[in-house]
Coordinates of C-alpha atoms (C1' of nucleotides) in Angstrom, one line a residue:
Chain A
M861 CA 19.7 31.2 22.6
T862 CA 20.2 27.5 23.0
T863 CA 19.6 25.7 19.7
I864 CA 17.1 22.9 19.9
R865 CA 18.4 19.5 19.0
A866 CA 16.7 16.2 18.2
I867 CA 16.0 13.9 21.1
R868 CA 18.9 11.7 21.9
G869 CA 18.8 8.5 20.0
M870 CA 16.3 9.9 17.4
N871 CA 18.2 10.7 14.2
D872 CA 17.4 12.6 11.1
I873 CA 17.8 10.6 7.9
L874 CA 19.2 12.9 5.3
P875 CA 18.8 12.8 1.5
D876 CA 22.2 11.1 1.1
E877 CA 20.9 8.2 3.2
T878 CA 17.3 8.1 2.1
D879 CA 18.4 6.7 -1.2
R880 CA 19.8 3.6 0.6
W881 CA 16.7 3.4 2.8
Q882 CA 14.4 3.5 -0.3
Y883 CA 16.5 0.8 -2.0
L884 CA 16.2 -1.4 1.1
E885 CA 12.4 -0.8 1.4
R886 CA 11.8 -1.3 -2.2
T887 CA 13.6 -4.6 -2.3
V888 CA 11.9 -5.9 0.9
A889 CA 8.5 -4.9 -0.4
E890 CA 9.1 -6.7 -3.7
V891 CA 10.1 -9.9 -1.9
L892 CA 7.1 -9.7 0.5
A893 CA 4.8 -9.2 -2.5
S894 CA 6.2 -12.1 -4.3
Y895 CA 5.0 -14.3 -1.3
G896 CA 1.5 -12.7 -1.3
Y897 CA 1.9 -10.7 1.8
G898 CA -0.3 -7.6 2.2
E899 CA 0.8 -4.4 3.9
I900 CA -0.9 -3.2 7.0
R901 CA -0.4 0.2 8.6
M902 CA -1.0 0.5 12.3
P903 CA -0.9 3.5 14.6
I904 CA 2.4 4.3 16.3
V905 CA 0.7 4.9 19.7
E906 CA -1.3 2.3 21.5
Q907 CA -2.7 1.8 24.9
T908 CA 0.1 0.9 27.3
A909 CA -1.9 -2.2 28.4
L910 CA -1.4 -3.7 25.0
F911 CA 2.3 -3.9 25.4
R912 CA 2.2 -4.9 29.1
R913 CA 0.0 -7.8 28.3
S914 CA 1.8 -9.1 25.2
I915 CA 5.5 -8.4 25.7
G916 CA 5.5 -9.4 29.4
E917 CA 5.5 -7.5 32.6
V918 CA 9.0 -8.5 33.6
T919 CA 10.8 -7.9 30.4
D920 CA 13.3 -5.0 30.1
I921 CA 11.1 -3.4 27.4
V922 CA 8.1 -3.1 29.6
E923 CA 10.1 -2.4 32.8
K924 CA 12.3 0.3 31.7
E925 CA 12.3 1.1 27.9
M926 CA 8.8 2.2 27.0
Y927 CA 8.0 5.8 26.1
S928 CA 4.7 6.0 28.1
F929 CA 2.7 9.1 28.8
D930 CA -0.8 10.0 29.8
D931 CA -3.2 11.2 27.2
R932 CA -5.3 14.3 28.0
N933 CA -8.1 12.1 29.3
G934 CA -5.7 10.3 31.7
E935 CA -5.4 7.1 29.7
S936 CA -1.9 5.7 29.6
L937 CA -0.5 5.6 26.0
T938 CA 2.8 4.2 24.7
L939 CA 4.9 4.8 21.6
R940 CA 5.1 1.2 20.2
P941 CA 8.3 -0.6 21.2
E942 CA 7.7 -3.3 18.6
G943 CA 5.2 -4.1 16.0
T944 CA 3.7 -7.5 16.7
A945 CA 1.4 -6.4 19.5
G946 CA -0.3 -3.7 17.5
C947 CA -0.6 -6.0 14.5
V948 CA -2.3 -8.6 16.6
R949 CA -4.6 -5.9 18.1
A950 CA -5.5 -4.7 14.6
A951 CA -6.2 -8.2 13.3
I952 CA -8.5 -8.9 16.2
Q953 CA -10.2 -5.5 16.1
N954 CA -10.8 -5.6 12.3
S955 CA -12.0 -9.3 12.3
L956 CA -9.2 -10.4 10.0
L957 CA -8.7 -13.7 11.8
G958 CA -11.4 -15.8 10.2
T959 CA -8.9 -16.8 7.4
V960 CA -5.2 -17.0 7.1
Q961 CA -3.6 -13.6 7.0
R962 CA -0.1 -12.8 5.6
L963 CA 0.7 -9.3 6.7
W964 CA 3.7 -7.0 6.7
Y965 CA 4.4 -3.5 8.1
S966 CA 7.1 -1.0 8.2
G967 CA 7.8 2.0 10.4
P968 CA 9.3 3.5 13.5
M969 CA 9.6 1.8 16.9
F970 CA 10.6 3.4 20.2
R971 CA 12.7 2.1 23.1
Y972 CA 14.4 4.1 25.8
E973 CA 17.9 2.6 25.7
R974 CA 21.4 4.0 25.6
P975 CA 22.2 4.5 21.9
Q976 CA 25.1 2.7 20.3
K977 CA 26.1 1.3 17.0
G978 CA 23.0 -0.3 15.4
R979 CA 20.7 0.8 18.3
Q980 CA 18.8 4.0 18.7
R981 CA 15.7 5.1 20.6
Q982 CA 13.7 5.6 17.5
F983 CA 14.5 2.9 15.2
H984 CA 12.8 1.3 12.2
Q985 CA 11.6 -2.1 11.5
I986 CA 10.0 -4.1 8.7
G987 CA 8.0 -6.9 10.1
A988 CA 5.8 -9.7 8.8
E989 CA 3.1 -11.6 10.7
V990 CA 1.1 -14.6 9.7
F991 CA -2.1 -15.6 11.5
G992 CA -4.1 -18.8 11.3
V993 CA -1.4 -21.4 10.3
P994 CA -0.6 -24.0 13.0
T995 CA 1.7 -26.1 10.9
P996 CA 5.5 -25.7 10.6
D997 CA 5.3 -25.1 6.8
I998 CA 4.6 -21.5 7.5
D999 CA 7.7 -21.3 9.7
A1000 CA 9.7 -22.5 6.8
E1001 CA 8.0 -20.1 4.4
L1002 CA 8.9 -17.1 6.6
I1003 CA 12.5 -18.2 6.9
L1004 CA 12.8 -18.9 3.2
M1005 CA 11.4 -15.4 2.5
T1006 CA 14.1 -13.8 4.6
A1007 CA 16.8 -15.9 3.0
R1008 CA 15.5 -14.8 -0.4
L1009 CA 15.7 -11.2 0.7
W1010 CA 19.4 -11.5 1.8
R1011 CA 20.1 -12.9 -1.7
A1012 CA 18.3 -10.0 -3.3
L1013 CA 20.3 -7.5 -1.2
G1014 CA 23.5 -9.4 -1.9
I1015 CA 24.3 -9.9 1.8
D1016 CA 23.5 -13.6 2.1
E1017 CA 27.2 -14.6 2.4
H1018 CA 27.4 -12.5 5.6
V1019 CA 24.4 -13.4 7.6
E1020 CA 23.9 -16.7 9.6
L1021 CA 20.6 -18.3 10.5
Q1022 CA 20.3 -19.4 14.0
L1023 CA 17.4 -21.6 14.9
N1024 CA 15.9 -23.1 18.0
S1025 CA 12.6 -24.4 19.4
I1026 CA 11.6 -23.2 22.8
G1027 CA 8.6 -25.5 23.0
S1028 CA 5.3 -24.8 24.6
S1029 CA 4.8 -22.5 27.6
A1030 CA 4.5 -25.6 29.8
D1031 CA 7.8 -27.0 28.4
R1032 CA 9.5 -23.8 29.3
Q1033 CA 8.1 -23.7 32.8
A1034 CA 9.5 -27.1 33.4
F1035 CA 12.8 -26.3 31.9
R1036 CA 13.0 -23.0 33.7
A1037 CA 12.4 -24.8 37.1
A1038 CA 15.2 -27.3 36.4
L1039 CA 17.6 -24.6 35.2
V1040 CA 17.0 -22.4 38.2
S1041 CA 17.4 -25.4 40.5
Y1042 CA 20.7 -26.4 38.9
L1043 CA 22.1 -22.8 38.8
S1044 CA 21.0 -22.1 42.3
E1045 CA 23.3 -24.8 43.5
H1046 CA 26.2 -22.9 41.8
Q1047 CA 25.0 -19.4 42.4
A1048 CA 28.3 -18.3 43.9
D1049 CA 30.1 -19.1 40.6
L1050 CA 27.6 -17.1 38.4
D1051 CA 28.6 -13.6 37.4
E1052 CA 26.7 -10.7 38.8
D1053 CA 24.3 -10.2 35.9
S1054 CA 23.4 -13.8 35.8
Q1055 CA 22.7 -13.9 39.5
R1056 CA 20.2 -11.2 39.0
R1057 CA 18.7 -12.9 36.0
L1058 CA 18.3 -16.0 38.1
L1059 CA 15.4 -14.1 39.6
T1060 CA 14.2 -12.1 36.7
N1061 CA 14.8 -14.0 33.5
P1062 CA 16.7 -17.2 34.0
L1063 CA 16.5 -18.3 30.4
R1064 CA 18.6 -15.3 29.4
I1065 CA 21.5 -16.7 31.4
L1066 CA 21.9 -19.2 28.5
D1067 CA 23.5 -16.7 26.3
S1068 CA 25.6 -15.1 29.0
K1069 CA 29.1 -14.0 27.7
H1070 CA 30.9 -14.6 30.9
P1071 CA 33.4 -17.5 30.7
G1072 CA 32.7 -18.8 34.2
T1073 CA 29.0 -18.8 33.7
R1074 CA 29.5 -20.5 30.3
A1075 CA 31.5 -23.2 31.9
L1076 CA 28.7 -23.9 34.4
L1077 CA 26.2 -24.1 31.6
Q1078 CA 28.1 -27.0 30.1
Q1079 CA 26.5 -29.3 32.7
A1080 CA 23.2 -27.4 32.9
P1081 CA 19.8 -28.9 31.8
V1082 CA 19.2 -28.5 28.1
L1083 CA 15.9 -27.0 26.9
T1084 CA 15.6 -29.5 24.0
D1085 CA 15.2 -32.3 26.5
Y1086 CA 12.1 -30.7 27.8
L1087 CA 10.2 -30.2 24.5
D1088 CA 7.0 -32.0 24.0
G1089 CA 6.4 -34.3 21.1
E1090 CA 4.7 -31.8 18.9
S1091 CA 7.3 -29.2 19.4
K1092 CA 10.0 -31.7 18.5
A1093 CA 8.2 -32.9 15.4
D1094 CA 7.4 -29.4 14.2
F1095 CA 11.0 -28.3 14.7
A1096 CA 12.3 -31.3 12.8
R1097 CA 9.9 -30.5 10.0
V1098 CA 11.1 -26.9 9.8
C1099 CA 14.7 -28.1 9.6
E1100 CA 13.7 -30.7 6.9
L1101 CA 12.0 -28.0 4.8
L1102 CA 15.0 -25.7 5.2
D1103 CA 17.4 -28.5 4.2
A1104 CA 15.3 -29.3 1.2
A1105 CA 15.5 -25.6 0.1
S1106 CA 19.2 -25.5 0.8
V1107 CA 19.0 -22.8 3.4
S1108 CA 21.7 -23.5 5.9
Y1109 CA 21.3 -22.8 9.6
V1110 CA 22.9 -23.4 13.0
V1111 CA 20.8 -24.9 15.7
N1112 CA 21.5 -22.8 18.8
P1113 CA 19.9 -24.5 21.8
S1114 CA 20.5 -21.3 23.9
L1115 CA 18.7 -19.0 21.5
V1116 CA 15.9 -17.6 23.6
R1117 CA 13.9 -14.6 22.4
G1118 CA 13.4 -11.8 24.8
L1119 CA 9.7 -11.4 24.6
D1120 CA 7.4 -13.6 26.6
Y1121 CA 4.9 -14.4 23.8
Y1122 CA 7.2 -16.7 21.8
N1123 CA 6.9 -20.4 21.7
K1124 CA 8.1 -23.3 19.5
T1125 CA 10.3 -22.0 16.5
V1126 CA 12.4 -19.1 17.2
F1127 CA 15.1 -17.8 14.8
E1128 CA 17.7 -14.9 14.4
W1129 CA 19.7 -13.8 11.5
V1130 CA 23.0 -12.5 12.7
T1131 CA 26.1 -11.0 11.2
D1132 CA 29.6 -10.4 12.6
R1133 CA 30.0 -7.1 10.6
L1134 CA 28.0 -4.8 12.8
G1135 CA 29.8 -4.9 16.2
A1136 CA 27.8 -5.8 19.3
Q1137 CA 24.4 -5.5 17.7
G1138 CA 24.6 -8.2 15.2
T1139 CA 21.0 -9.3 15.0
V1140 CA 19.6 -8.1 11.8
C1141 CA 16.3 -10.0 11.8
A1142 CA 14.6 -12.1 14.3
G1143 CA 11.3 -13.8 15.0
G1144 CA 9.3 -16.8 16.0
R1145 CA 6.0 -18.4 16.7
Y1146 CA 3.5 -16.9 19.2
D1147 CA 0.6 -19.3 19.3
G1148 CA -1.0 -18.0 22.4
L1149 CA -0.8 -14.3 21.8
V1150 CA -4.0 -13.7 19.9
Q1151 CA -6.0 -15.3 22.6
Q1152 CA -4.1 -13.6 25.3
L1153 CA -5.1 -10.3 23.7
G1154 CA -8.8 -11.2 23.6
G1155 CA -9.0 -12.9 20.3
K1156 CA -9.9 -16.5 19.3
P1157 CA -7.2 -19.1 19.7
V1158 CA -5.5 -18.4 16.4
P1159 CA -1.8 -19.3 16.0
G1160 CA 0.7 -16.6 14.9
I1161 CA 4.2 -16.3 13.7
G1162 CA 6.4 -13.4 12.5
F1163 CA 9.6 -11.6 12.3
A1164 CA 11.0 -8.2 12.4
M1165 CA 14.1 -6.8 10.8
G1166 CA 16.0 -3.6 11.8
K1167 CA 16.3 -1.2 8.9
E1168 CA 19.2 0.8 10.5
R1169 CA 21.2 -2.4 10.9
L1170 CA 20.5 -3.6 7.4
V1171 CA 21.5 -0.2 6.0
L1172 CA 24.7 -0.4 8.1
L1173 CA 25.3 -3.9 6.8
L1174 CA 24.7 -2.9 3.2
E1175 CA 27.2 0.0 3.7
A1176 CA 29.8 -2.2 5.3
L1177 CA 29.6 -4.8 2.6
E1178 CA 29.3 -2.1 -0.1
A1179 CA 26.3 -3.9 -1.4
L1180 CA 24.4 -0.7 -2.4
P1181 CA 23.6 0.4 -5.9
A1182 CA 25.6 3.3 -7.3
A1183 CA 24.3 6.6 -6.2
L1184 CA 22.5 8.6 -8.8
P1185 CA 23.6 12.2 -9.5
A1186 CA 21.2 14.9 -8.2
A1187 CA 20.1 15.8 -11.7
D1188 CA 20.1 14.8 -15.3
V1189 CA 19.8 18.3 -16.6
Y1190 CA 20.9 21.5 -15.1
V1191 CA 19.3 24.7 -16.5
V1192 CA 21.3 27.9 -16.7
N1193 CA 19.7 31.2 -17.7
S1194 CA 20.7 34.8 -17.9
G1195 CA 17.6 36.1 -16.1
G1196 CA 14.9 38.5 -17.3
R1197 CA 13.2 37.2 -20.5
A1198 CA 15.5 34.2 -20.6
E1199 CA 14.2 33.1 -17.3
I1200 CA 10.7 33.4 -18.4
A1201 CA 11.5 31.4 -21.6
A1202 CA 13.2 28.7 -19.6
F1203 CA 10.4 28.3 -17.2
A1204 CA 7.9 27.8 -20.0
A1205 CA 10.1 25.4 -21.9
L1206 CA 11.0 23.3 -18.9
E1207 CA 7.5 22.7 -18.0
S1208 CA 6.9 21.3 -21.5
L1209 CA 10.1 19.3 -21.2
R1210 CA 9.1 17.7 -18.0
S1211 CA 5.7 16.8 -19.5
A1212 CA 7.4 15.2 -22.5
L1213 CA 10.1 13.4 -20.5
P1214 CA 8.7 12.5 -17.1
G1215 CA 11.6 10.5 -15.9
L1216 CA 14.1 13.2 -16.5
R1217 CA 15.4 15.0 -13.5
I1218 CA 15.6 18.7 -14.4
V1219 CA 17.0 21.2 -12.0
Q1220 CA 16.6 24.8 -12.8
H1221 CA 19.2 27.2 -11.5
T1222 CA 17.8 29.7 -9.1
G1223 CA 19.3 32.7 -7.4
G1224 CA 21.0 34.3 -10.4
G1225 CA 24.7 34.7 -10.9
S1226 CA 27.0 34.7 -13.9
F1227 CA 26.9 32.0 -16.5
R1228 CA 30.3 30.9 -15.1
S1229 CA 29.0 30.4 -11.6
Q1230 CA 25.8 28.8 -12.9
L1231 CA 27.8 26.3 -14.9
K1232 CA 29.9 25.5 -11.9
K1233 CA 26.7 24.5 -10.1
A1234 CA 25.7 22.5 -13.2
D1235 CA 29.0 20.6 -13.0
K1236 CA 28.7 20.0 -9.3
S1237 CA 25.1 18.7 -9.7
G1238 CA 26.4 15.8 -11.6
A1239 CA 24.0 16.5 -14.5
R1240 CA 24.8 15.1 -17.8
W1241 CA 23.8 18.2 -19.7
A1242 CA 23.4 21.9 -19.1
L1243 CA 20.7 23.7 -20.9
I1244 CA 21.5 27.3 -21.5
W1245 CA 19.1 30.1 -22.1
G1246 CA 20.6 33.5 -22.9
D1247 CA 19.5 36.5 -24.9
D1248 CA 20.6 34.9 -28.1
E1249 CA 18.5 31.8 -27.5
V1250 CA 15.4 33.7 -26.5
A1251 CA 15.7 35.8 -29.7
A1252 CA 16.0 32.8 -31.9
A1253 CA 13.6 30.5 -29.9
T1254 CA 16.4 28.1 -29.4
V1255 CA 18.3 26.6 -26.5
T1256 CA 21.9 25.5 -26.1
V1257 CA 22.6 22.0 -25.0
K1258 CA 26.0 21.5 -23.4
P1259 CA 27.3 18.1 -22.6
L1260 CA 29.1 18.0 -19.2
R1261 CA 30.3 14.5 -18.9
E1262 CA 31.4 12.9 -22.2
Q1263 CA 34.7 14.1 -23.5
G1264 CA 34.6 15.4 -27.0
E1265 CA 30.9 16.0 -27.4
A1266 CA 30.3 19.4 -28.8
Q1267 CA 27.5 21.7 -27.5
A1268 CA 24.6 22.5 -29.9
T1269 CA 22.1 25.1 -30.2
L1270 CA 18.7 23.6 -31.1
P1271 CA 15.2 24.8 -31.8
L1272 CA 13.1 24.5 -28.7
A1273 CA 10.9 22.0 -30.3
D1274 CA 13.7 19.6 -30.8
V1275 CA 15.2 19.5 -27.3
A1276 CA 13.1 16.6 -25.9
A1277 CA 13.9 14.4 -28.9
F1278 CA 17.6 15.3 -28.6
L1279 CA 17.8 14.4 -24.9
L1280 CA 15.8 11.3 -25.5
R1281 CA 18.1 10.2 -28.3
S1282 CA 21.4 10.9 -26.4
R1283 CA 20.3 9.3 -23.2
T1284 CA 22.6 6.5 -22.5
P1285 CA 21.2 3.0 -21.7
D1286 CA 20.5 2.9 -18.0
T1287 CA 23.6 1.6 -16.4
T1288 CA 22.5 1.9 -12.8
T1289 CA 22.6 -1.4 -11.1
E1290 CA 20.1 -2.7 -8.5
G1291 CA 22.5 -4.4 -6.0
S1292 CA 24.6 -7.2 -7.3
Chain B
rG75 C1' 21.2 2.3 34.7
rU76 C1' 27.1 1.2 34.4
rG77 C1' 31.9 1.8 32.0
rG78 C1' 35.7 3.6 28.4
rC79 C1' 37.0 7.2 24.7
rC80 C1' 35.9 12.0 22.6
rG81 C1' 33.8 17.4 21.9
rU82 C1' 38.7 23.3 18.0
rA83 C1' 35.7 26.6 11.0
rG84 C1' 30.2 23.3 7.1
rC85 C1' 33.5 18.4 7.0
rU86 C1' 38.3 15.8 8.4
rC87 C1' 41.8 17.2 11.7
rA88 C1' 46.5 20.0 13.6
rC89 C1' 48.2 23.5 17.4
rC90 C1' 54.0 18.9 20.4
rU91 C1' 55.4 19.1 27.7
rG92 C1' 49.9 26.1 29.2
rG93 C1' 51.9 32.1 26.1
rU94 C1' 45.0 34.9 23.6
rA95 C1' 43.8 29.3 16.4
rG96 C1' 45.8 26.9 11.7
rA97 C1' 45.7 23.3 7.3
rG98 C1' 43.2 20.3 3.6
rC99 C1' 38.4 19.7 1.5
rA100 C1' 33.8 22.3 1.0
rC101 C1' 31.8 27.4 0.2
rC102 C1' 31.9 32.7 -2.3
rG103 C1' 34.4 36.0 -5.9
rG104 C1' 38.0 36.8 -9.8
rA105 C1' 41.8 35.3 -14.0
rU106 C1' 39.0 40.4 -21.5
rU107 C1' 33.0 40.3 -24.2
rG108 C1' 27.7 34.5 -22.5
rU109 C1' 30.5 28.6 -20.9
rG110 C1' 31.9 23.9 -15.9
rA111 C1' 36.0 20.3 -14.5
rC112 C1' 42.3 21.2 -14.0
rU113 C1' 45.4 25.5 -12.5
rC114 C1' 46.2 30.4 -10.4
rC115 C1' 44.7 34.6 -7.3
rG116 C1' 41.6 36.5 -3.6
rG117 C1' 37.6 36.1 0.3
rA118 C1' 34.3 34.8 4.0
rG119 C1' 33.8 31.5 8.1
rG120 C1' 35.5 29.7 15.0
rU121 C1' 32.7 33.6 22.1
rA122 C1' 37.9 26.2 21.0
rG123 C1' 30.1 22.4 23.6
rC124 C1' 28.7 25.1 28.2
rG125 C1' 29.9 26.6 33.4
rG126 C1' 33.3 27.0 37.2
rG127 C1' 38.5 26.4 39.2
rU128 C1' 44.1 26.5 39.1
rU129 C1' 47.6 30.2 36.8
rC130 C1' 50.7 36.4 35.4
rA131 C1' 48.6 33.5 31.3
rA132 C1' 44.2 27.7 29.4
rG133 C1' 41.8 25.2 23.4
rA134 C1' 45.5 22.7 26.2
rC135 C1' 45.6 21.2 33.5
rC136 C1' 41.3 20.1 37.4
rC137 C1' 35.9 19.7 38.6
rG138 C1' 30.9 19.8 37.0
rU139 C1' 27.5 19.8 33.1
rC140 C1' 25.5 18.9 28.2
rG141 C1' 26.3 16.2 23.8
rG142 C1' 28.6 12.3 20.7
rC143 C1' 30.8 7.4 19.8
rC144 C1' 31.7 2.5 21.5
rA145 C1' 30.9 -1.3 25.0
rC146 C1' 28.0 -3.7 29.2
rC147 C1' 22.8 -4.7 30.0
rC148 C1' 19.1 -5.7 26.6
rC149 C1' 17.5 -6.1 21.8
rA150 C1' 15.8 -5.3 15.5

RNA sequence: GUGGCCGUAGCUCACCUGGUAGAGCACCGGAUUGUGACUCCGGAGGUAGCGGGUUCAAGACCCGUCGGCCACCCCA
């Protein structure tokens, strides 16, 4: 019989790792809450048309990376490849756009790509979107919020903010025409990929890695020269606000986001610690998108961060809090009446000390083997119920960690107080 | 979609230029009556990803296939 495996690029996240994920999610949620953002939860599946219309027909995502399938009624559905489109759809559908909305979401996204470090077919993002603010103050707020998050996670020394303005749609049309015209004259000197992109997505040639192409780009038209007055002024204001907040950044004129709906401010947080997939968070403004999807002309801006990449970065930088042992208390019993007594006593103990993690040994075995398990569990104490304890209505508390502490046999009624008293001050750290 | 590297016990790996598989860790049991860690003794666990080929003989060589990793492309 062939064993069934998970789909390529779709990974299980095991208990060892979920600690780290929860730490990340908790920290992000706290920062988002501190800026007044509210959580929104959208479906994972949407009509295919939503993504075609928002992300752009000629993007790689739409052309070859979407998980699309027909519903039973013949309608084409798609597993969401990103979160913004669904969020915009939800905001329109639920009439949220009459006032400013600060939203965030978290969950899985799906793109059919070859897996590699920091990239899988089911990956997970936390994103934030703001609707209804046309001014660049909100651009700065979003960026400041992410900067705060990196500090909270202790990774701010290892991420760099790259910033650019890609202007209005009209600005980009004009620039694109100039760029294509220039590059077409030197087509023979372009690398193969870039020659192809000349037809499909010329702006992407700007961040080509080929030396020959890079040399050509030295003399190429610069996007910044094509920006209209408002784009320039807004970008300057974003920079000014970041400067005032002491958030450093690098203006990268060749930073172009891959999705069609972006305009004006775009930004990426990148690290050099994750190999080829170094972008850990990215976003930008998308002022035309709401209208494009059938809503009123409400401006929007947002970002998304990749949870896998952030967890990898936290691991690489050893910026994670110390792992907790699996249990605080491990309970050993000799079976029979001792097991009955232990069950009853533990239920009371859990009620009395809700934060205490109590693992009861199951499956029998000698005291010796049970205590081995107790030791391996990392528990601070073993509680022991044997025939003697049952007869006397007591329990034996055996310290497993501190040297020199003696075990004691206590009346059942005193156990909770004893454990509470000897519990050490919580030394677990939240990050750095 | 393209390229490189890799698939031997639960994990990390070894078996050198082909002679029908081993270590460490983990796991299980034991070392006098109900007590962990350290130590000692013992045990279980692999159709060498799968299929084909070359050969007297293949885990080792060749081909295919599936899977993994990394990179290109693209992106979080």
